[in-house]
Amino acid sequence: MGKRLGLTGNEAVAYAVKQADVDVIAAYPITPQTVIVERLSEYVANGELDAAFVPVESEHSALSTVVGAAATGARVFTATCSQGLALMWEILYIASALRLPIVMSIAARALSAPINIHCDYSDVMGTRDAGWITLFAENVQEAYDNIVQAFRIAEDPEVLLPVMCVHDGFILSHCLEVVEVLEDEQVRNFLPRRDRPNVLDPSKPITLGPVGLPDSYMEFKRQQDEAMKVAYRKVKEVGKLFGELSGRYYDVVHAFGVEDADVVAVCMGSAAGTTRYVARKLREKGLKVGVLKIRMFRPFPKNEVRELLKGAKLVIAMDRATSLGGAGHPLQMELATTFYTWRQKPLIMSVVYGLGGRDLTPMDIERMFNIALEYAKKGEVPEEALWLGLRE
Amino acid sequence: MTLIEVRWHGRGGQGVVTASELLANAAIFEGKYAQHFPEFGPERAGAPVRAYTRISDEPIELHTGIYEPDIVVVIDPTLLVNMDILLSGLKRGGVFVINISEPPSELKERCKELGAKLYYVDATKIALEIFKRPFFNTPMLGALLKATGIVKLESVHEAVKRRFKPEIAELNIKAISRAFEEVRSA
């Protein structure tokens, strides 16, 4: 068993990246991700990590740098959030389409305006269609564990896709918790160096990222979509292998109390623990509620969602981001599509919470469950989202 | 032991966040589960700052603010001008620990109404004598330990040794031990 340390989310991410023995790091500091970059530059400066640390002038350059480095076969890492992630946007698509196994950490933070440094998923949801595997951490332990697994997933010869590991800004990035870390050697053995096809090598010249005109572009996109299907399976496999190594088994979702629940709240990130805490108390009172945590947002775990929610009368889609003017909010739309294209269609109640770091309190969650239980009884839900914790 | 929640009050630059972090790490050394998080926002020297600690024998699932603390620690007596904020949400039967040479009678009465136990120590004096600087944080950690027994003194010493250089650690251990001895119940 590994060491038991008190680490913040950012420290845990940096520690995992050091153990992964990356070759190139390029990153630009942005609150609340900054400590990741600070720790990694310290590790490189004091010789604990033998990597090239490239201090860049913007996030656009940070991702471009790791794209270039990854294309040569290097193991690479970057981290950002919010405006920084927005600035990376055009390179996100290039990273995934070039099939580069980049690992990026996101300390999720709201987008401006108004300027806000606190947690929500408006930054991550902006990358929804960019072709990145996306994992969410519920706590600091998971933030550490996800990074270790991400390199294994990304570099799998059948996957070769970038992975985004999200931990909630401030709520986890600046929260110190107990983390059981693996030994360096265990991580090295878990992440063996593998030969990759199509790397840039002056002795065997190839072209990466040429034009793909109407005669070939669609085929590239279809291949990426197929790679995502493989990634779905691989994330599950790696979660199991990681469990054999650490004792902490991971799947693409985590369910609590769903077997007999009338109402199941579906959420991501740090909200999952608080929601489970409330659900447990309500179940003690005999209320049939459950929680389904989505750990892997991309590819979206349709099979598990259908299987685990098949008995639910009502599903609550808890969104920490909005799709302004949309037919629904991001997670709500995923769930609606997941069920609409299937035989069973539970009611889906949309909840928007925690924008710009608005705290999600146990009281709010209890109120949400009570409202949902009423709707489940009536057999109908309102079309408009419930904005939890909104000052009215 | 069930879940214990602590709220720290101080001013930017006095080490409020460090005190909370040391407490969490001390609990982790004892094999317990703990969480420490600062109140987030622009950090300015002198502005009121809060930090929070959760300690439990079991894994902590909650990731939300602390609204009804079991324990409140005030490391700067000038914050008493707004007593309501300091006492806000303090659980009935909770503990209030403050850096002050003599607690005002109003505070004593308010704590009595809440059924809260009031402890005090002159951490300013201890800090100025030992550090020659206004670091009231670690003495108040010592006072908190004596008042509540929330973690062992040796665990905090260990946390301090890992956090600071040896000469600084030694001064902090001295300050913690002295406040541990000098804290009084009102």
XYZ file of C-alpha atoms in Angstrom:
578
model
C 0.000 0.000 0.000
C 1.177 3.485 -0.827
C 1.691 6.501 1.386
C -1.182 8.443 2.928
C -0.652 12.165 2.339
C -2.584 15.374 2.914
C -2.701 17.046 -0.501
C -4.830 19.631 -2.266
C -6.374 18.715 -5.614
C -3.730 20.694 -7.491
C -0.875 19.155 -5.493
C -2.273 15.673 -6.089
C -2.431 16.272 -9.860
C 1.161 17.556 -9.951
C 2.319 14.585 -7.864
C 0.690 12.132 -10.279
C 2.217 13.897 -13.288
C 5.663 13.694 -11.674
C 5.197 9.962 -11.064
C 4.062 9.523 -14.669
C 7.549 10.714 -15.603
C 6.405 13.051 -18.374
C 8.901 14.351 -20.920
C 7.445 17.757 -21.780
C 5.242 20.148 -19.824
C 4.011 23.410 -21.313
C 1.552 25.440 -19.300
C 0.464 28.933 -18.478
C -0.707 29.661 -14.920
C -4.352 30.609 -14.346
C -6.368 30.658 -11.120
C -7.320 28.138 -9.708
C -4.963 25.835 -11.643
C -1.755 27.783 -10.818
C -0.418 25.479 -8.095
C -0.194 22.573 -10.571
C 2.165 24.595 -12.757
C 4.125 25.894 -9.749
C 4.667 22.418 -8.287
C 5.693 20.936 -11.637
C 8.194 23.708 -12.292
C 9.631 23.061 -8.810
C 9.893 19.328 -9.515
C 11.759 20.066 -12.741
C 13.958 22.750 -11.138
C 15.020 20.573 -8.193
C 15.666 17.528 -10.356
C 12.808 15.357 -9.072
C 11.371 15.239 -12.582
C 13.526 15.018 -15.691
C 11.309 16.911 -18.138
C 11.424 19.930 -20.398
C 9.305 22.631 -18.772
C 8.305 25.184 -21.407
C 7.027 28.453 -19.940
C 4.782 29.780 -22.685
C 3.123 33.162 -23.184
C -0.442 31.880 -23.541
C -2.621 28.785 -23.326
C -2.868 28.676 -27.112
C 0.900 28.201 -27.160
C 0.795 25.784 -24.231
C -1.410 23.350 -26.095
C 0.395 23.966 -29.397
C 3.696 23.120 -27.683
C 2.450 19.835 -26.255
C 0.855 18.997 -29.607
C 4.280 19.378 -31.236
C 6.059 17.447 -28.497
C 3.494 14.637 -28.499
C 3.850 14.348 -32.269
C 7.494 13.355 -31.716
C 6.414 10.562 -29.380
C 7.011 12.378 -26.082
C 4.792 11.918 -23.010
C 3.287 15.355 -22.405
C 1.131 17.278 -19.956
C -0.578 20.639 -19.697
C -3.162 22.211 -17.407
C -5.558 25.121 -17.598
C -9.178 26.223 -17.097
C -11.742 28.887 -17.929
C -10.450 31.622 -20.265
C -7.275 29.610 -20.773
C -9.223 26.613 -22.005
C -11.311 28.907 -24.207
C -8.108 30.267 -25.739
C -6.978 26.709 -26.508
C -10.178 25.946 -28.356
C -8.950 25.692 -31.938
C -5.960 23.548 -30.912
C -8.200 21.152 -28.946
C -9.627 19.840 -32.203
C -6.184 19.520 -33.753
C -4.848 17.554 -30.768
C -7.633 14.983 -30.968
C -7.724 14.742 -34.781
C -3.954 14.168 -34.899
C -4.596 11.328 -32.418
C -2.117 12.667 -29.867
C -2.184 11.114 -26.385
C -2.004 14.398 -24.464
C -3.107 14.536 -20.830
C -4.535 17.853 -19.663
C -5.783 18.777 -16.208
C -8.646 21.260 -15.826
C -9.422 22.966 -12.506
C -12.937 23.754 -13.724
C -13.826 27.434 -13.548
C -16.588 29.679 -14.885
C -16.166 31.765 -18.015
C -16.291 35.569 -18.009
C -18.260 37.879 -17.989
C -18.711 38.766 -15.205
C -15.172 37.842 -14.181
C -15.363 34.891 -11.842
C -12.583 32.600 -10.632
C -14.852 29.939 -9.106
C -16.110 26.550 -10.171
C -18.555 25.641 -12.854
C -18.346 23.558 -16.014
C -18.938 26.228 -18.627
C -15.267 25.913 -19.637
C -15.318 22.105 -19.966
C -18.711 22.012 -21.706
C -17.248 24.264 -24.389
C -14.959 21.350 -25.312
C -17.822 18.857 -25.433
C -17.511 18.128 -29.156
C -13.728 18.471 -29.464
C -12.993 14.747 -29.430
C -11.288 14.547 -26.032
C -11.918 11.778 -23.540
C -13.223 13.651 -20.473
C -13.034 12.363 -16.894
C -14.410 14.138 -13.810
C -13.029 13.701 -10.279
C -15.299 13.701 -7.244
C -12.551 14.284 -4.677
C -8.796 14.765 -4.406
C -8.084 11.033 -4.413
C -9.912 10.683 -7.712
C -8.089 13.713 -9.128
C -4.833 11.845 -8.463
C -6.107 8.467 -9.670
C -7.610 9.894 -12.868
C -4.304 11.443 -13.968
C -2.452 8.146 -13.533
C -5.131 6.285 -15.497
C -5.333 9.019 -18.164
C -1.817 8.375 -19.472
C -2.544 4.653 -19.752
C -5.817 5.313 -21.602
C -4.454 8.016 -23.917
C -1.380 6.028 -24.946
C -3.230 2.772 -25.592
C -2.373 1.889 -29.223
C -6.045 1.289 -29.944
C -7.079 4.666 -28.503
C -4.473 7.396 -29.105
C -6.693 10.254 -28.043
C -6.138 13.167 -25.655
C -7.650 12.960 -22.172
C -8.986 15.869 -20.128
C -9.077 15.283 -16.354
C -11.411 17.702 -14.584
C -11.334 18.564 -10.896
C -13.545 21.324 -9.518
C -11.833 24.696 -9.199
C -11.245 25.701 -5.565
C -13.710 23.076 -4.258
C -11.094 20.419 -5.029
C -8.110 22.341 -6.411
C -7.617 24.129 -3.077
C -9.122 21.524 -0.751
C -6.650 19.435 1.222
C -7.733 15.836 1.735
C -6.263 12.437 2.439
C -4.713 10.933 -0.670
C -3.242 7.481 -0.858
C -0.465 7.743 -3.416
C 1.171 4.845 -5.212
C 4.900 4.194 -5.109
C 6.812 5.769 -8.016
C 7.744 2.334 -9.286
C 4.138 1.146 -9.289
C 3.158 4.099 -11.472
C 6.106 3.518 -13.833
C 5.135 -0.120 -14.243
C 1.510 0.858 -14.804
C 2.587 3.309 -17.515
C 5.119 1.472 -19.675
C 6.643 3.363 -22.600
C 5.070 2.092 -25.789
C 6.132 2.556 -29.372
C 3.668 4.684 -31.232
C 2.957 4.685 -34.955
C 3.271 7.852 -37.027
C 5.615 9.875 -34.841
C 7.756 12.649 -36.266
C 11.241 11.330 -36.846
C 13.767 13.052 -39.177
C 15.106 9.683 -40.308
C 11.643 8.542 -41.419
C 9.858 11.686 -42.587
C 6.046 11.755 -42.564
C 3.450 14.512 -42.753
C 0.993 15.048 -39.918
C -2.119 17.173 -40.282
C -2.218 17.735 -44.045
C -5.366 18.941 -45.793
C -8.294 16.554 -45.859
C -10.643 17.762 -48.530
C -14.206 16.581 -49.167
C -12.854 13.282 -50.475
C -11.311 12.242 -47.135
C -12.365 14.544 -44.245
C -15.464 12.541 -43.355
C -13.449 9.326 -43.098
C -11.067 10.985 -40.620
C -13.991 12.049 -38.441
C -15.519 8.585 -38.611
C -12.214 7.090 -37.453
C -12.137 9.465 -34.501
C -15.665 8.443 -33.619
C -14.637 4.774 -33.783
C -11.628 5.548 -31.541
C -14.048 7.034 -29.007
C -15.972 3.754 -28.981
C -12.733 1.898 -28.254
C -11.913 4.481 -25.577
C -15.248 3.710 -23.863
C -14.157 0.099 -23.424
C -10.564 0.991 -22.530
C -11.516 3.459 -19.785
C -13.431 0.612 -18.153
C -10.520 -1.828 -18.596
C -7.944 0.603 -17.234
C -10.242 1.396 -14.275
C -10.247 -2.305 -13.424
C -6.482 -2.706 -13.850
C -5.949 0.350 -11.686
C -8.157 -1.267 -9.055
C -6.014 -4.393 -9.081
C -2.985 -2.178 -8.494
C -4.374 0.212 -5.897
C -7.483 -1.394 -4.458
C -9.511 1.498 -5.867
C -11.628 0.217 -8.743
C -13.108 2.654 -11.255
C -15.924 2.433 -13.730
C -17.288 5.095 -16.077
C -20.134 5.817 -13.648
C -20.695 5.238 -9.940
C -24.155 4.383 -8.622
C -25.653 4.751 -5.163
C -29.069 3.435 -4.187
C -30.346 3.227 -7.762
C -31.675 -0.357 -7.469
C -34.977 0.625 -5.852
C -34.953 4.415 -6.377
C -37.922 6.294 -7.838
C -35.782 9.409 -8.227
C -32.102 9.371 -9.221
C -29.943 12.501 -9.323
C -27.314 12.398 -12.059
C -24.304 14.629 -11.468
C -20.559 15.019 -11.961
C -17.556 16.145 -9.920
C -17.596 17.172 -6.276
C -21.397 17.481 -6.244
C -21.628 13.682 -6.271
C -20.388 13.219 -2.698
C -22.582 15.935 -1.216
C -25.602 14.623 -3.133
C -24.910 11.055 -1.966
C -24.595 12.308 1.626
C -28.093 13.804 1.390
C -29.529 10.793 -0.477
C -28.245 8.482 2.265
C -30.026 10.536 4.935
C -33.246 10.612 2.915
C -33.091 6.851 2.343
C -32.801 6.367 6.108
C -36.178 8.142 6.278
C -37.555 5.715 3.694
C -37.442 7.981 0.630
C -36.498 6.115 -2.522
C -33.750 8.290 -3.951
C -30.407 7.469 -5.534
C -27.382 9.110 -7.143
C -25.586 8.330 -10.380
C -22.200 9.949 -10.768
C -20.968 10.366 -14.319
C -17.197 9.928 -14.133
C -16.654 9.786 -17.885
C -18.502 12.536 -19.731
C -16.843 11.792 -23.095
C -17.436 9.276 -24.465
C -20.830 9.458 -22.752
C -21.578 6.234 -20.823
C -24.943 5.517 -22.461
C -25.010 1.789 -21.673
C -24.472 2.182 -17.938
C -26.879 5.113 -17.712
C -29.636 3.069 -19.389
C -28.943 -0.052 -17.357
C -28.661 1.641 -13.963
C -31.571 4.039 -14.403
C -33.992 1.555 -15.922
C -36.077 1.386 -12.750
C -36.224 5.132 -12.082
C -39.449 7.062 -12.568
C -37.658 10.386 -12.645
C -34.064 11.325 -13.384
C -32.639 14.652 -12.212
C -30.064 16.135 -14.603
C -27.824 18.320 -12.424
C -26.041 20.807 -14.662
C -23.225 23.051 -13.470
C -23.289 24.855 -16.821
C -25.950 26.287 -19.077
C -26.648 26.081 -22.761
C -28.250 29.474 -23.096
C -31.259 29.314 -25.353
C -30.814 25.590 -25.913
C -33.436 22.863 -25.825
C -31.895 21.900 -22.486
C -28.644 22.137 -20.540
C -25.582 19.997 -21.366
C -26.035 16.959 -19.088
C -29.814 17.124 -19.523
C -29.399 16.914 -23.300
C -27.067 13.902 -22.981
C -29.572 12.104 -20.782
C -32.532 13.049 -22.961
C -30.777 11.692 -26.056
C -29.629 8.571 -24.191
C -33.216 7.713 -23.287
C -35.070 9.041 -26.319
C -33.138 6.628 -28.520
C -33.994 3.709 -26.210
C -37.105 1.813 -25.197
C -37.493 3.309 -21.739
C -38.056 6.988 -21.131
C -38.029 8.192 -17.528
C -39.067 11.760 -16.762
C -36.056 14.077 -16.858
C -36.041 17.054 -14.522
C -33.479 19.736 -15.310
C -31.584 21.410 -12.464
C -28.999 24.155 -12.873
C -26.784 24.690 -9.825
C -23.452 26.049 -8.658
C -22.738 28.532 -11.454
C -19.696 30.688 -10.756
C -18.990 28.764 -7.554
C -22.414 29.184 -5.880
C -22.191 26.596 -3.094
C -24.298 23.466 -3.452
C -25.559 22.930 0.088
C -27.121 19.781 1.567
C -30.237 21.892 2.192
C -30.517 22.745 -1.524
C -30.102 19.090 -2.456
C -32.764 17.954 0.003
C -35.152 20.523 -1.473
C -34.293 19.305 -4.984
C -35.049 15.676 -4.071
C -38.329 16.625 -2.407
C -39.485 18.592 -5.450
C -38.445 15.695 -7.713
C -40.353 13.141 -5.615
C -43.497 15.272 -5.987
C -43.088 15.416 -9.767
C -42.432 11.665 -9.883
C -45.749 11.136 -8.074
C -47.570 13.448 -10.501
C -45.857 11.854 -13.477
C -44.823 15.141 -15.060
C -41.961 17.615 -14.971
C -41.812 21.308 -15.870
C -40.101 22.246 -19.096
C -38.042 24.978 -17.419
C -34.980 24.086 -15.354
C -35.030 24.543 -11.591
C -32.211 26.971 -10.789
C -31.094 25.692 -7.405
C -29.852 28.269 -4.898
C -30.805 31.196 -7.136
C -31.575 34.450 -5.301
C -35.005 35.518 -6.431
C -16.113 10.332 16.958
C -18.426 11.664 14.307
C -17.777 14.527 11.912
C -16.325 17.652 13.552
C -16.396 20.974 11.714
C -14.176 23.932 12.554
C -14.362 27.519 11.293
C -11.353 29.796 11.654
C -11.534 33.604 11.658
C -8.566 35.907 11.266
C -7.103 38.564 9.046
C -5.024 38.144 5.889
C -1.361 37.625 6.779
C -1.922 36.104 10.238
C -1.747 32.499 9.059
C -5.410 31.495 9.388
C -5.193 29.172 6.401
C -1.950 27.596 7.652
C -3.492 26.857 11.056
C -6.423 25.061 9.455
C -4.074 23.132 7.157
C -1.874 22.071 10.090
C -4.915 20.823 11.992
C -6.081 18.760 8.996
C -2.612 17.288 8.472
C -2.332 16.430 12.183
C -5.616 14.503 11.934
C -4.367 12.709 8.810
C -1.185 11.618 10.654
C -3.449 10.048 13.276
C -5.076 7.931 10.573
C -8.226 10.049 10.520
C -9.875 11.657 7.517
C -9.742 15.423 7.180
C -10.493 18.274 4.844
C -9.088 21.772 4.908
C -10.212 24.569 2.642
C -9.771 28.318 2.708
C -12.535 30.774 1.988
C -11.748 31.811 -1.504
C -11.489 35.302 -2.785
C -9.019 38.090 -3.278
C -6.305 37.739 -0.637
C -5.459 41.022 1.020
C -3.330 41.593 4.111
C -5.551 42.753 6.962
C -8.899 41.801 5.443
C -11.064 39.314 7.379
C -10.305 35.764 6.226
C -11.902 32.435 7.072
C -10.679 28.877 6.768
C -12.428 25.585 7.446
C -11.452 22.145 8.723
C -13.458 18.917 8.788
C -12.247 15.904 10.773
C -13.816 12.462 10.837
C -13.005 8.818 11.503
C -14.649 7.967 8.188
C -14.075 9.171 4.632
C -15.629 12.610 4.089
C -18.063 12.835 1.179
C -19.185 16.414 1.699
C -17.809 19.160 -0.522
C -19.732 22.189 0.646
C -19.186 25.113 2.980
C -19.409 24.829 6.767
C -22.475 26.696 8.016
C -22.976 25.169 11.469
C -19.512 24.624 12.938
C -18.904 22.643 16.125
C -15.910 24.835 16.873
C -15.079 28.465 16.061
C -11.537 29.786 16.489
C -10.891 33.543 16.361
C -7.240 34.397 16.034
C -7.649 38.192 15.868
C -9.525 39.917 18.732
C -10.292 43.021 16.618
C -12.838 40.898 14.711
C -15.036 41.046 17.831
C -16.493 44.323 16.502
C -18.788 42.043 14.538
C -19.626 39.366 17.082
C -22.628 38.107 15.089
C -20.406 36.957 12.244
C -18.121 35.068 14.624
C -20.992 33.310 16.391
C -23.045 32.705 13.266
C -24.211 29.082 13.012
C -22.165 27.873 16.005
C -23.818 24.669 17.157
C -25.541 24.534 20.529
C -23.017 23.029 22.909
C -20.176 24.043 20.587
C -16.805 25.526 21.465
C -15.610 29.111 20.911
C -11.874 29.781 21.252
C -10.557 33.339 21.007
C -7.281 35.208 21.182
C -7.920 37.784 23.909
C -6.503 38.621 27.332
C -9.945 38.884 28.915
C -13.216 38.142 27.074
C -15.801 40.951 27.228
C -18.921 40.223 29.260
C -21.150 40.449 26.160
C -19.255 37.565 24.550
C -19.553 35.516 27.733
C -23.312 36.098 27.789
C -23.787 35.281 24.110
C -21.834 32.035 24.490
C -23.893 31.159 27.563
C -27.117 31.715 25.572
C -25.809 29.358 22.892
C -24.708 26.798 25.444
C -21.232 27.169 23.931
C -18.055 26.739 25.926
C -15.790 29.795 25.771
C -12.007 29.483 25.920
C -9.473 32.283 25.665
C -5.750 32.859 25.609
C -3.571 35.914 25.000
C -2.043 34.582 21.783
C -0.960 38.100 20.785
C 1.368 38.245 23.765
C 2.668 34.730 23.106
C 3.268 35.453 19.411
C 5.012 38.762 20.014
C 7.255 37.216 22.666
C 8.149 34.100 20.707
C 8.065 35.205 17.039
C 8.384 38.974 17.608
C 5.708 39.127 14.927
C 1.903 38.927 14.883
C 1.612 35.213 13.974
C -1.327 34.310 16.185
C -2.205 31.193 14.238
C -0.124 28.445 15.796
C -0.669 29.583 19.400
C -4.414 29.469 18.701
C -4.010 25.952 17.350
C -2.450 25.021 20.719
C -5.379 26.638 22.544
C -7.877 24.758 20.362
C -6.207 21.420 21.142
C -6.388 21.956 24.879
C -9.991 23.161 24.674
C -11.274 20.289 22.536
C -8.760 17.418 22.380
C -9.674 17.204 18.688
C -6.208 15.818 17.840
C -3.136 15.031 19.920
C -0.509 17.672 20.653
C 2.212 15.390 19.242
C 0.341 15.077 15.933
C 0.335 18.846 15.541
C 4.037 18.960 16.406
C 4.599 16.446 13.607
C 2.535 18.516 11.164
C 4.534 21.633 12.117
C 7.869 19.828 11.654
C 6.876 18.765 8.151
C 5.561 22.207 7.240
C 8.391 24.497 8.420
C 12.197 24.629 8.455
C 13.633 23.256 11.740
C 14.303 26.638 13.399
C 10.847 27.990 12.500
C 9.204 24.711 13.488
C 10.841 24.921 16.906
C 9.415 28.405 17.551
C 5.951 27.270 16.471
C 6.072 24.215 18.708
C 7.040 26.496 21.573
C 4.116 28.833 20.806
C 1.661 25.947 20.520
C 2.799 24.374 23.787
C 2.647 27.675 25.631
C -0.898 28.466 24.460
C -1.857 24.883 25.307
C -0.762 25.583 28.897
C -2.179 29.098 29.170
C -5.647 28.729 27.645
C -8.454 29.379 30.157
C -12.111 28.527 30.266
C -14.442 31.494 30.903
